[in-house]
CSV table of C-alpha atoms in Angstrom, one decimal:
chain,number,residue,atom,x,y,z
A,91,MET,CA,-27.5,55.2,-5.2
A,92,LYS,CA,-29.1,54.6,-1.8
A,93,HIS,CA,-32.3,53.4,-3.5
A,94,SER,CA,-30.5,51.0,-5.7
A,95,PHE,CA,-28.6,49.5,-2.6
A,96,LEU,CA,-31.9,49.1,-0.8
A,97,PHE,CA,-33.3,47.5,-3.9
A,98,THR,CA,-30.5,45.0,-4.1
A,99,VAL,CA,-30.8,44.0,-0.4
A,100,PHE,CA,-34.6,43.5,-1.0
A,101,TYR,CA,-34.0,41.5,-4.1
A,102,LEU,CA,-31.5,39.1,-2.3
A,103,PHE,CA,-34.0,38.7,0.5
A,104,VAL,CA,-36.8,37.8,-2.0
A,105,ILE,CA,-34.5,35.4,-3.7
A,106,ASN,CA,-33.5,33.7,-0.5
A,107,VAL,CA,-36.9,33.4,0.8
A,108,PHE,CA,-38.8,32.4,-2.4
A,109,SER,CA,-36.0,30.5,-4.3
A,110,GLN,CA,-37.1,27.0,-4.7
A,111,ASP,CA,-33.6,25.6,-5.3
A,112,TYR,CA,-32.4,22.7,-3.3
A,113,THR,CA,-29.0,23.1,-1.7
A,114,HIS,CA,-27.0,20.9,0.7
A,115,SER,CA,-23.8,22.0,2.5
A,116,LEU,CA,-20.7,20.1,1.4
A,117,GLU,CA,-18.7,20.8,4.6
A,118,GLY,CA,-16.8,17.8,5.5
A,119,ILE,CA,-17.9,15.9,2.4
A,120,ASN,CA,-15.2,14.9,-0.1
A,121,LYS,CA,-17.3,12.8,-2.6
A,122,VAL,CA,-20.7,13.0,-4.2
A,123,ASN,CA,-22.3,9.8,-5.3
A,124,VAL,CA,-25.1,10.2,-7.9
A,125,SER,CA,-27.2,7.4,-9.4
A,126,SER,CA,-30.1,8.0,-11.6
A,127,GLU,CA,-32.0,6.4,-14.4
A,128,THR,CA,-32.2,9.7,-16.1
A,129,THR,CA,-29.3,11.5,-17.8
A,130,ILE,CA,-27.0,13.1,-15.3
A,131,VAL,CA,-25.4,16.4,-16.0
A,132,ILE,CA,-22.7,17.8,-13.5
A,133,LYS,CA,-21.5,21.4,-13.7
A,134,ASN,CA,-19.5,23.5,-11.2
A,135,HIS,CA,-20.1,26.6,-9.3
A,136,ASN,CA,-18.1,28.7,-6.8
A,137,LYS,CA,-20.1,27.7,-3.6
A,138,ASN,CA,-19.2,24.8,-1.4
A,139,GLU,CA,-22.7,23.4,-1.8
A,140,PHE,CA,-24.6,20.8,-3.7
A,141,LEU,CA,-27.3,22.5,-5.8
A,142,ILE,CA,-30.3,21.4,-7.8
A,143,SER,CA,-31.6,24.6,-9.3
A,144,GLU,CA,-35.3,25.0,-10.0
A,145,LYS,CA,-34.4,26.9,-13.3
A,146,GLU,CA,-32.9,23.8,-14.8
A,147,ASN,CA,-34.8,20.9,-13.1
A,148,ILE,CA,-38.4,20.0,-13.0
A,149,ARG,CA,-40.1,20.1,-9.6
A,150,THR,CA,-43.8,19.1,-10.3
A,151,THR,CA,-46.1,19.3,-13.3
A,152,ASP,CA,-48.9,21.9,-13.0
A,153,LYS,CA,-51.5,19.2,-12.3
A,154,ALA,CA,-49.6,18.2,-9.1
A,155,LYS,CA,-49.4,21.6,-7.6
A,156,GLY,CA,-49.9,21.4,-3.9
A,157,LEU,CA,-49.3,17.7,-3.9
A,158,LYS,CA,-46.1,15.8,-2.9
A,159,ALA,CA,-44.4,13.3,-5.1
A,160,VAL,CA,-44.1,9.8,-3.5
A,161,PHE,CA,-41.7,7.1,-4.9
A,162,GLY,CA,-41.4,3.5,-4.0
A,163,GLN,CA,-37.6,3.5,-4.4
A,164,GLY,CA,-36.7,6.3,-2.1
A,165,ASN,CA,-37.7,9.4,-0.1
A,166,ASP,CA,-37.9,12.5,-2.3
A,167,ASN,CA,-36.5,14.9,0.4
A,168,THR,CA,-35.5,17.5,-2.2
A,169,SER,CA,-39.0,17.9,-3.9
A,170,PHE,CA,-37.0,17.3,-7.2
A,171,GLY,CA,-37.7,13.6,-7.3
A,172,VAL,CA,-34.2,13.1,-5.8
A,173,GLU,CA,-33.2,11.6,-2.5
A,174,VAL,CA,-30.1,13.2,-0.9
A,175,GLU,CA,-28.5,11.7,2.1
A,176,LYS,CA,-25.2,12.4,3.9
A,177,ASP,CA,-23.2,9.3,4.8
A,178,GLY,CA,-20.2,10.2,6.6
A,179,SER,CA,-17.9,12.0,4.1
A,180,ILE,CA,-20.1,11.0,1.2
A,181,LEU,CA,-23.2,12.7,-0.1
A,182,LYS,CA,-25.4,10.1,-1.6
A,183,VAL,CA,-27.8,11.3,-4.3
A,184,LYS,CA,-30.3,9.1,-5.8
A,185,GLY,CA,-32.4,10.1,-8.7
A,186,LEU,CA,-36.0,8.6,-8.2
A,187,ARG,CA,-37.5,9.5,-11.6
A,188,ASP,CA,-38.0,7.1,-14.5
A,189,ARG,CA,-35.4,7.0,-17.4
A,190,LEU,CA,-37.7,9.0,-19.6
A,191,ALA,CA,-37.7,12.0,-17.3
A,192,LYS,CA,-35.9,15.1,-17.9
A,193,ASP,CA,-32.1,15.3,-17.1
A,194,LEU,CA,-30.9,15.7,-13.6
A,195,ILE,CA,-28.7,18.8,-13.5
A,196,ILE,CA,-26.4,19.2,-10.6
A,197,TYR,CA,-23.9,21.8,-9.5
A,198,VAL,CA,-20.9,20.9,-7.3
A,199,PRO,CA,-17.7,22.8,-6.5
A,200,LYS,CA,-15.0,22.3,-9.1
A,201,GLU,CA,-12.6,20.3,-6.7
A,202,MET,CA,-15.5,17.9,-5.5
A,203,ASN,CA,-14.9,14.2,-6.3
A,204,VAL,CA,-17.8,12.6,-8.0
A,205,SER,CA,-19.0,9.0,-8.7
A,206,LEU,CA,-22.0,8.7,-11.1
A,207,GLU,CA,-23.9,5.8,-12.3
A,208,VAL,CA,-26.6,5.5,-14.9
A,209,PRO,CA,-27.8,1.9,-15.3
A,210,SER,CA,-30.3,2.7,-18.1
A,211,ASN,CA,-29.7,3.9,-21.7
A,212,ASN,CA,-29.1,7.5,-20.6
A,213,ASP,CA,-25.9,9.5,-20.7
A,214,ILE,CA,-23.5,11.2,-18.2
A,215,TYR,CA,-22.3,14.7,-18.9
A,216,ILE,CA,-19.7,16.5,-16.9
A,217,ASN,CA,-18.2,19.8,-17.6
A,218,ASP,CA,-15.2,21.4,-16.1
A,219,LEU,CA,-14.3,19.4,-13.0
A,220,ALA,CA,-10.7,19.3,-11.5
A,221,SER,CA,-11.3,16.2,-9.4
A,222,GLU,CA,-11.6,12.4,-9.3
A,223,ILE,CA,-14.4,11.2,-11.4
A,224,GLU,CA,-15.9,7.8,-11.5
A,225,ALA,CA,-18.6,7.2,-14.1
A,226,LYS,CA,-20.5,4.1,-15.2
A,227,THR,CA,-23.3,3.7,-17.8
A,228,ASN,CA,-24.8,0.7,-19.5
A,229,ASN,CA,-26.1,1.8,-22.8
A,230,GLY,CA,-25.5,5.6,-22.7
A,231,ASN,CA,-22.6,7.8,-23.6
A,232,ILE,CA,-20.1,9.3,-21.2
A,233,ILE,CA,-19.1,12.7,-22.3
A,234,LEU,CA,-16.5,14.7,-20.2
A,235,LYS,CA,-15.3,18.3,-21.1
A,236,SER,CA,-12.3,20.1,-19.4
A,237,VAL,CA,-11.5,17.6,-16.8
A,238,THR,CA,-8.1,16.7,-15.1
A,239,GLY,CA,-8.8,13.2,-13.9
A,240,PRO,CA,-8.1,10.8,-12.6
A,241,VAL,CA,-11.0,9.2,-14.1
A,242,ILE,CA,-12.3,5.6,-13.8
A,243,ILE,CA,-14.8,4.9,-16.5
A,244,GLU,CA,-16.9,1.9,-17.3
A,245,ASN,CA,-19.3,1.9,-20.3
A,246,ASN,CA,-21.0,-1.2,-21.6
A,247,ASN,CA,-22.6,-0.2,-25.0
A,248,GLY,CA,-22.1,3.5,-25.3
A,249,ASN,CA,-19.2,5.6,-26.4
A,250,VAL,CA,-16.7,7.5,-24.1
A,251,ILE,CA,-15.6,11.0,-25.2
A,252,ILE,CA,-13.3,12.8,-22.9
A,253,ASN,CA,-11.4,16.1,-23.4
A,254,PHE,CA,-8.7,16.4,-20.7
A,255,ASP,CA,-7.3,19.8,-19.7
A,256,GLU,CA,-4.5,17.9,-18.2
A,257,ILE,CA,-4.0,14.5,-16.6
A,258,ASP,CA,-3.6,14.1,-12.8
A,259,GLN,CA,-0.2,12.4,-12.3
A,260,SER,CA,-0.8,11.1,-8.7
A,261,LEU,CA,-3.4,8.5,-9.4
A,262,PRO,CA,-4.0,6.0,-12.3
A,263,THR,CA,-6.7,6.7,-15.0
A,264,SER,CA,-8.6,3.8,-16.6
A,265,ILE,CA,-11.3,3.7,-19.3
A,266,ILE,CA,-13.1,0.5,-20.3
A,267,ALA,CA,-15.7,0.4,-22.9
A,268,SER,CA,-17.1,-2.9,-24.0
A,269,LYS,CA,-19.0,-2.3,-27.2
A,270,GLY,CA,-18.5,1.5,-27.9
A,271,ASP,CA,-15.6,3.6,-28.9
A,272,ILE,CA,-13.2,5.6,-26.7
A,273,ASP,CA,-12.3,9.0,-27.9
A,274,ILE,CA,-9.7,10.9,-25.8
A,275,SER,CA,-8.1,14.3,-26.4
A,276,LEU,CA,-4.9,15.0,-24.4
A,277,PRO,CA,-2.5,18.1,-24.2
A,278,SER,CA,0.4,17.1,-26.5
A,279,ASP,CA,2.8,17.4,-23.5
A,280,THR,CA,1.0,14.9,-21.3
A,281,PRO,CA,3.4,12.5,-19.6
A,282,ALA,CA,2.0,9.0,-19.3
A,283,ASN,CA,2.5,5.2,-19.3
A,284,LEU,CA,-0.1,3.9,-21.7
A,285,THR,CA,-1.6,0.4,-21.9
A,286,LEU,CA,-4.1,0.2,-24.8
A,287,LYS,CA,-6.3,-2.8,-25.8
A,288,THR,CA,-8.5,-3.1,-28.8
A,289,PRO,CA,-9.1,-6.9,-29.1
A,290,ARG,CA,-11.7,-6.4,-31.9
A,291,GLY,CA,-11.2,-2.9,-32.8
A,292,GLU,CA,-8.5,-0.5,-34.0
A,293,PHE,CA,-6.4,2.2,-32.5
A,294,TYR,CA,-5.8,5.6,-34.1
A,295,THR,CA,-3.6,8.5,-32.8
A,296,ASP,CA,-1.6,11.5,-33.9
A,297,PHE,CA,0.9,11.0,-31.1
A,298,ASP,CA,4.3,9.5,-32.1
A,299,LEU,CA,4.3,6.2,-30.3
A,300,GLU,CA,7.1,3.7,-29.9
A,301,LEU,CA,6.1,0.2,-28.7
A,302,THR,CA,8.0,-0.9,-25.6
A,303,GLN,CA,9.8,-4.4,-25.5
A,304,GLN,CA,7.2,-5.4,-22.9
A,305,SER,CA,4.4,-4.9,-25.5
A,306,LEU,CA,6.2,-7.0,-28.0
A,307,ASP,CA,7.0,-9.8,-25.5
A,308,ASP,CA,3.6,-10.3,-24.3
A,309,LYS,CA,2.7,-13.9,-24.8
A,310,ASN,CA,-0.8,-13.9,-23.6
A,311,ASN,CA,-2.4,-12.3,-26.5
A,312,ARG,CA,-0.9,-14.2,-29.4
A,313,LYS,CA,-3.6,-12.9,-31.7
A,314,LYS,CA,-3.7,-9.3,-30.7
A,315,ARG,CA,-1.2,-7.8,-28.3
A,316,PRO,CA,-1.8,-4.9,-26.2
A,317,ILE,CA,0.0,-1.6,-27.0
A,318,ILE,CA,2.2,-0.5,-24.1
A,319,THR,CA,3.9,2.7,-24.7
A,320,LYS,CA,5.2,6.0,-23.0
A,321,LEU,CA,4.0,9.5,-23.8
A,322,ASN,CA,6.5,12.1,-23.1
A,323,ASN,CA,9.0,9.8,-21.3
A,324,GLY,CA,6.4,8.2,-19.2
A,325,GLY,CA,4.2,9.3,-16.4
A,326,VAL,CA,1.0,8.2,-14.7
A,327,ALA,CA,-0.6,4.8,-15.6
A,328,ILE,CA,-3.4,5.3,-18.2
A,329,THR,CA,-5.4,2.1,-19.3
A,330,LEU,CA,-7.7,2.3,-22.2
A,331,ILE,CA,-9.7,-0.8,-23.3
A,332,ALA,CA,-12.2,-0.9,-26.0
A,333,SER,CA,-13.2,-4.5,-26.3
A,334,TYR,CA,-15.3,-4.2,-29.5
A,335,GLY,CA,-14.9,-0.6,-30.6
A,336,ASN,CA,-12.1,1.7,-31.6
A,337,ILE,CA,-9.8,4.0,-29.6
A,338,TYR,CA,-9.0,7.4,-30.8
A,339,LEU,CA,-6.2,9.3,-29.1
A,340,ARG,CA,-5.9,12.9,-30.1
A,341,LYS,CA,-3.4,15.6,-29.5
A,342,LYS,CA,-4.9,19.0,-28.3
B,257,MET,CA,15.5,-5.9,65.0
B,258,ASN,CA,16.6,-8.9,67.0
B,259,CYS,CA,20.1,-10.0,68.0
B,260,GLN,CA,20.5,-12.5,65.2
B,261,HIS,CA,19.6,-10.0,62.6
B,262,THR,CA,21.9,-7.4,64.1
B,263,GLU,CA,24.9,-9.8,64.4
B,264,LYS,CA,24.7,-10.5,60.7
B,265,GLN,CA,24.9,-6.9,59.8
B,266,LEU,CA,27.6,-5.8,62.3
B,267,ILE,CA,30.3,-5.9,59.8
B,268,ASP,CA,28.6,-3.8,57.4
B,269,TYR,CA,27.6,-1.5,60.4
B,270,ILE,CA,31.2,-1.0,61.2
B,271,ASN,CA,32.2,-0.4,57.6
B,272,HIS,CA,29.2,2.1,57.1
B,273,ASN,CA,27.9,0.0,54.3
B,274,LEU,CA,24.2,0.2,55.4
B,275,ASP,CA,21.4,2.5,54.5
B,276,ASP,CA,20.5,5.3,56.9
B,277,LYS,CA,17.3,3.4,58.2
B,278,THR,CA,19.0,0.1,59.0
B,279,HIS,CA,22.1,1.9,60.5
B,280,LYS,CA,19.7,3.8,62.8
B,281,GLN,CA,17.9,0.6,63.8
B,282,ILE,CA,21.1,-1.2,64.6
B,283,LYS,CA,22.4,1.7,66.6
B,284,LEU,CA,19.1,1.7,68.6
B,285,HIS,CA,19.3,-2.1,69.2
B,286,LEU,CA,22.9,-1.8,70.3
B,287,ASN,CA,22.2,0.8,72.9
B,288,LYS,CA,19.6,-1.7,74.4
B,289,CYS,CA,21.3,-5.0,74.0
B,290,ASN,CA,24.5,-5.7,75.9
B,291,ASP,CA,25.2,-9.0,74.1
B,292,CYS,CA,25.3,-7.3,70.7
B,293,GLN,CA,27.3,-4.4,72.2
B,294,LEU,CA,29.9,-6.9,73.2
B,295,ALA,CA,29.9,-8.6,69.9
B,296,LEU,CA,30.4,-5.2,68.3
B,297,GLU,CA,33.3,-4.4,70.5
B,298,GLU,CA,34.9,-7.7,69.7
B,299,LEU,CA,34.6,-7.3,66.0
B,300,GLN,CA,36.1,-3.8,66.4
B,301,THR,CA,39.1,-5.2,68.2
B,302,ILE,CA,39.6,-7.8,65.5
B,303,PHE,CA,39.4,-5.2,62.8
B,304,ASN,CA,41.7,-2.8,64.6
B,305,ALA,CA,44.1,-5.7,65.1
B,306,ILE,CA,44.0,-6.5,61.4
B,307,ASP,CA,44.6,-2.7,60.6
B,308,ASN,CA,47.5,-2.4,62.9
B,309,ALA,CA,49.1,-5.8,62.3
B,310,PHE,CA,52.8,-5.5,61.6
B,311,GLN,CA,53.7,-6.0,58.0
B,312,GLU,CA,56.4,-8.7,57.7
B,313,TYR,CA,59.1,-8.4,55.1
B,314,PRO,CA,61.4,-11.2,53.9
B,315,ASP,CA,64.9,-11.2,55.2
B,316,GLU,CA,67.6,-9.5,53.2
B,317,ASN,CA,69.7,-12.7,53.3
B,318,LEU,CA,66.9,-14.5,51.6
B,319,ARG,CA,67.3,-12.3,48.6
B,320,GLU,CA,71.0,-12.6,48.3
B,321,ASN,CA,70.8,-16.3,48.5
B,322,PHE,CA,68.3,-16.4,45.7
B,323,GLU,CA,70.5,-14.1,43.5
B,324,ILE,CA,73.5,-16.5,44.1
B,325,MET,CA,71.4,-19.5,43.2
B,326,LEU,CA,70.1,-17.9,40.0
B,327,GLN,CA,73.7,-17.1,38.9
B,328,LYS,CA,74.7,-20.7,39.5
B,329,GLU,CA,71.7,-22.0,37.5
B,330,LYS,CA,72.5,-19.7,34.5
B,331,ALA,CA,76.1,-20.8,34.4
B,332,GLN,CA,75.1,-24.4,34.4
B,333,ARG,CA,72.7,-24.0,31.5
B,334,LYS,CA,75.3,-22.4,29.3
B,335,LYS,CA,77.7,-25.4,29.5
B,336,SER,CA,74.8,-27.8,29.3
B,337,ASP,CA,75.4,-30.9,27.1
B,338,SER,CA,71.8,-31.9,26.9
B,339,ILE,CA,70.9,-32.9,23.3
B,340,PRO,CA,68.5,-30.7,21.4
B,341,LEU,CA,65.4,-32.4,20.2
B,342,HIS,CA,65.8,-31.2,16.7
B,343,GLN,CA,68.8,-31.1,14.4
B,344,LYS,CA,70.0,-27.8,13.2
B,345,GLU,CA,69.4,-28.3,9.5
B,346,ASN,CA,65.6,-28.9,10.3
B,347,LYS,CA,65.3,-25.6,11.9
B,348,LEU,CA,64.9,-23.7,8.6
B,349,TRP,CA,62.1,-26.1,7.7
B,350,LYS,CA,60.5,-25.9,11.0
B,351,SER,CA,60.3,-22.1,10.9
B,352,VAL,CA,58.9,-22.3,7.4
B,353,PHE,CA,56.3,-24.6,8.5
B,354,GLN,CA,55.5,-22.5,11.4
B,355,ILE,CA,55.1,-19.4,9.3
B,356,ALA,CA,53.0,-21.3,6.9
B,357,ALA,CA,50.9,-22.8,9.7
B,358,SER,CA,50.4,-19.3,11.2
B,359,PHE,CA,49.3,-17.9,7.8
B,360,ALA,CA,47.1,-20.9,7.3
B,361,LEU,CA,45.5,-20.1,10.7
B,362,LEU,CA,45.2,-16.4,9.9
B,363,PHE,CA,43.6,-17.2,6.6
B,364,MET,CA,41.2,-19.7,8.2
B,365,GLY,CA,40.3,-17.1,10.8
B,366,TYR,CA,39.7,-14.5,8.1
B,367,LEU,CA,37.5,-16.9,6.2
B,368,TYR,CA,35.6,-17.8,9.3
B,369,GLY,CA,35.2,-14.2,10.4
B,370,ASN,CA,34.2,-13.2,6.9
B,371,ASN,CA,31.7,-16.0,6.7
B,372,GLN,CA,30.3,-15.2,10.0
B,373,ASN,CA,30.0,-11.5,9.1
B,374,ARG,CA,28.3,-12.2,5.8
B,375,GLY,CA,25.9,-14.4,7.6
B,376,ALA,CA,25.0,-11.6,10.0
B,377,HIS,CA,24.8,-9.3,7.0
B,378,THR,CA,22.3,-11.4,5.0
B,379,LYS,CA,20.3,-11.9,8.3
B,380,GLU,CA,20.2,-8.1,8.7
B,381,LEU,CA,19.3,-7.5,5.1
B,382,SER,CA,16.5,-10.2,5.1
B,383,VAL,CA,15.1,-8.7,8.3
B,384,MET,CA,15.1,-5.3,6.6
B,385,GLU,CA,13.5,-6.8,3.4
B,386,GLN,CA,10.9,-8.5,5.7
B,387,GLU,CA,10.0,-5.2,7.4
B,388,ASN,CA,9.9,-3.5,4.0
B,389,LEU,CA,7.6,-6.3,2.7
B,390,GLN,CA,5.4,-6.0,5.7
B,391,MET,CA,5.2,-2.3,5.3
B,392,LYS,CA,4.4,-2.5,1.5
B,393,THR,CA,1.8,-5.2,2.4
B,394,ALA,CA,0.1,-3.1,5.1
B,395,MET,CA,0.1,0.0,2.7
B,396,THR,CA,-1.4,-2.0,-0.1
B,397,ILE,CA,-4.0,-3.7,2.1
B,398,SER,CA,-5.1,-0.4,3.6
B,399,MET,CA,-5.4,1.3,0.1
B,400,ILE,CA,-7.1,-1.6,-1.6
B,401,GLU,CA,-10.3,-0.9,0.3
B,402,ASN,CA,-10.4,2.8,-0.3
B,403,GLU,CA,-13.5,4.6,-1.2
B,404,SER,CA,-11.8,6.0,-4.3
B,405,ALA,CA,-11.7,3.7,-7.4
B,406,SER,CA,-8.6,5.2,-8.6
B,407,LYS,CA,-6.8,4.6,-5.3
B,408,ARG,CA,-7.9,1.0,-5.3
B,409,LEU,CA,-6.7,0.7,-8.8
B,410,GLN,CA,-3.3,2.0,-7.7
B,411,ALA,CA,-3.2,-0.4,-4.8
B,412,VAL,CA,-3.8,-3.3,-7.2
B,413,ASN,CA,-0.9,-2.1,-9.5
B,414,PHE,CA,1.2,-1.7,-6.4
B,415,ALA,CA,0.4,-5.4,-5.5
B,416,LYS,CA,1.5,-6.4,-9.0
B,417,GLU,CA,5.1,-5.3,-8.1
B,418,PHE,CA,5.4,-7.9,-5.3
B,419,GLU,CA,7.8,-10.8,-6.4
B,420,HIS,CA,6.5,-13.2,-3.8
B,421,PRO,CA,3.2,-11.7,-2.4
B,422,GLY,CA,1.9,-13.2,0.9
B,423,ASN,CA,-1.5,-14.7,1.3
B,424,GLU,CA,-2.9,-11.4,2.5
B,425,ILE,CA,-2.0,-9.8,-0.8
B,426,LEU,CA,-3.2,-12.7,-2.9
B,427,ASN,CA,-6.5,-12.8,-1.0
B,428,ALA,CA,-7.0,-9.1,-1.4
B,429,LEU,CA,-6.4,-9.3,-5.1
B,430,ILE,CA,-8.7,-12.2,-5.5
B,431,ASN,CA,-11.4,-10.4,-3.5
B,432,LYS,CA,-10.9,-7.4,-5.8
B,433,MET,CA,-11.1,-9.4,-9.0
B,434,HIS,CA,-14.5,-10.9,-7.9
B,435,TYR,CA,-16.2,-8.2,-6.2
B,436,ASP,CA,-14.9,-4.6,-6.9
B,437,ASN,CA,-17.6,-2.2,-8.0
B,438,HIS,CA,-15.5,-1.0,-10.9
B,439,VAL,CA,-14.4,-3.2,-13.8
B,440,SER,CA,-11.2,-1.2,-14.1
B,441,VAL,CA,-10.2,-2.4,-10.6
B,442,ARG,CA,-11.4,-6.0,-11.2
B,443,LEU,CA,-9.5,-6.1,-14.6
B,444,ALA,CA,-6.3,-4.8,-13.1
B,445,ALA,CA,-6.6,-7.4,-10.3
B,446,ALA,CA,-7.0,-10.1,-12.8
B,447,THR,CA,-3.9,-9.0,-14.8
B,448,ALA,CA,-2.0,-8.7,-11.5
B,449,LEU,CA,-3.1,-12.3,-10.5
B,450,ASN,CA,-1.9,-13.6,-14.0
B,451,LYS,CA,1.7,-12.8,-12.8
B,452,PHE,CA,1.1,-15.2,-9.8
B,453,SER,CA,-0.7,-17.9,-11.8
B,454,ASN,CA,1.8,-20.6,-10.8
B,455,GLN,CA,-0.2,-20.9,-7.5
B,456,GLU,CA,-3.3,-23.2,-7.5
B,457,VAL,CA,-5.5,-20.8,-5.5
B,458,VAL,CA,-4.9,-18.1,-8.0
B,459,ARG,CA,-5.8,-20.4,-11.0
B,460,LYS,CA,-8.9,-21.5,-9.2
B,461,ALA,CA,-9.9,-17.9,-8.4
B,462,LEU,CA,-9.4,-17.0,-12.2
B,463,ILE,CA,-11.8,-19.8,-13.2
B,464,SER,CA,-14.4,-18.9,-10.6
B,465,ALA,CA,-14.1,-15.2,-11.7
B,466,LEU,CA,-14.9,-16.1,-15.3
B,467,ASN,CA,-17.8,-18.1,-14.0
B,468,THR,CA,-19.4,-15.1,-12.3
B,469,GLU,CA,-18.3,-12.1,-14.4
B,470,SER,CA,-20.8,-10.4,-16.6
B,471,ASN,CA,-18.8,-7.5,-18.1
B,472,PRO,CA,-17.7,-8.4,-21.5
B,473,SER,CA,-14.2,-6.7,-21.4
B,474,MET,CA,-13.5,-8.5,-18.2
B,475,GLN,CA,-14.6,-11.8,-19.8
B,476,ILE,CA,-12.3,-11.4,-22.6
B,477,GLU,CA,-9.4,-10.6,-20.2
B,478,LEU,CA,-10.1,-13.6,-18.2
B,479,ILE,CA,-10.4,-15.9,-21.1
B,480,GLN,CA,-7.1,-14.7,-22.6
B,481,ILE,CA,-5.4,-15.1,-19.2
B,482,LEU,CA,-6.8,-18.6,-18.7
B,483,VAL,CA,-5.8,-19.7,-22.1
B,484,GLY,CA,-2.4,-18.0,-21.7
B,485,ILE,CA,-1.7,-20.3,-18.6
B,486,GLN,CA,-3.3,-23.3,-20.4
B,487,GLU,CA,-5.8,-23.9,-17.7
B,488,LYS,CA,-8.0,-26.6,-19.2
B,489,ARG,CA,-10.4,-26.6,-16.2
B,490,ALA,CA,-11.7,-23.4,-17.6
B,491,ILE,CA,-13.2,-25.1,-20.7
B,492,PRO,CA,-16.7,-26.0,-19.1
B,493,THR,CA,-17.1,-22.4,-18.0
B,494,MET,CA,-16.1,-21.1,-21.4
B,495,GLU,CA,-18.6,-23.5,-23.0
B,496,LYS,CA,-21.3,-22.3,-20.6
B,497,ILE,CA,-20.8,-18.7,-21.6
B,498,LEU,CA,-20.8,-19.7,-25.3
B,499,GLN,CA,-24.2,-21.3,-24.8
B,500,ASP,CA,-25.6,-18.3,-22.8
B,501,ASP,CA,-28.1,-16.3,-25.1
B,502,LYS,CA,-27.1,-13.1,-23.3
B,503,THR,CA,-23.5,-13.3,-24.3
B,504,PRO,CA,-22.6,-10.8,-27.0
B,505,ALA,CA,-21.6,-12.3,-30.3
B,506,TYR,CA,-18.1,-10.9,-30.3
B,507,ILE,CA,-17.5,-12.6,-26.9
B,508,LYS,CA,-18.8,-15.9,-28.3
B,509,ASP,CA,-16.3,-15.5,-31.3
B,510,GLU,CA,-13.5,-14.7,-28.9
B,511,ILE,CA,-14.2,-17.9,-27.0
B,512,LYS,CA,-14.4,-20.0,-30.1
B,513,VAL,CA,-10.9,-18.6,-31.2
B,514,GLU,CA,-9.4,-19.0,-27.9
B,515,LEU,CA,-10.9,-22.5,-27.2
B,516,SER,CA,-8.9,-23.8,-30.3
B,517,HIS,CA,-5.7,-22.7,-28.5
B,518,LEU,CA,-6.7,-24.6,-25.4
B,519,ILE,CA,-7.8,-28.0,-26.6
């Protein structure tokens, strides 16, 4: 018994000294902004810190052992090809690697607000966050699982797939996809005021929707009117716009 | 404290109407100055004389004479043959007119008071509305620059609820429509501004936004708004986008369809 205790202490000591993970305290920080040309993956953990683990991210290639990576677009102060900088209550994270490099996998606490941007053709994945999410991609997909919102999404040519656990009722949610589809799954009892626009695409759902008079009265879109409706007697404002693709709204 | 000064305040000194400090100063002066001492004594004599003056009452005879005179006058009035100014039969009409006039006066008074009151009321209400508007404006303006995109979006939705937004609100919305980092906020600002498109500054801003905007969803929204408000000055911008090689085919098609509604 005594031996196993000593072994555990020793093991923890070794892990702490030799672990090559990058961490940054999130004390006094309420938002993490991440931009990267690579795919960004956000997961949660129970510590109040920002983590890039060595297990899931590439530090250097074998050939570069003992050398330091230098990037023109920023200072690699994490040794993971990522620049991390605290700016007031915001942690600014900038991926310095090329879009063909491996995914950047990041851990934050479940309640941390995040703002993510991938200007290349790569994707954004978020799993299990109960916080405010802002995400922007150009040609990649945005795939969120087990989130609560509010979410503000901008996607140019990719698809947006979101599985909501619930929808935050205090702040509005807005998802705009120019070329791709929007595919949303919601708990069936979600209260919301929905505004949907699919000027070139179509809208499919298994919710029972009744169009409001406002929707029928809209004069601006003579050709294709927006769909304005209430889910479960109305609630927070949710705007979904797919300018070219379709919108799928599914009951969970 | 000189004599002149003391003399002026002697009456107050006698009546104990002075503060402690002045009282003591005058007392000191009086002890030194004989002239003033004399003046004080004179004054005191006069006051004593006034206080002790004999109160004179009218003679009893005067009262009796007055009573007799009054009786005589009353008796004379009773048998007076002076002609009344109005005939008896007019009396009824007169009282009717009097009552009617008094009612009319009362009614006019009521109307005036009511009107006055209502004026004050509307004034109060408009002050309250003004304050409410100022508060709403301040809240919207402070939130519209928030770090959180969702909060900015909410502020924009909030601004849409204004019936007659001030310049501050309009400028904030115009700024958001042009420069916000997220298309969701820009687009919400554009739809909010559509509501206020009767204002020239808003129409111009909508055209200039279409001129600079590169997000296709936002372009479609702006084109639809501009065609909705029949803004013909947007045609050159729309034709420019039409000729741009980078414009996606579905935007070009959208413009072609919408242009036919505008020309």
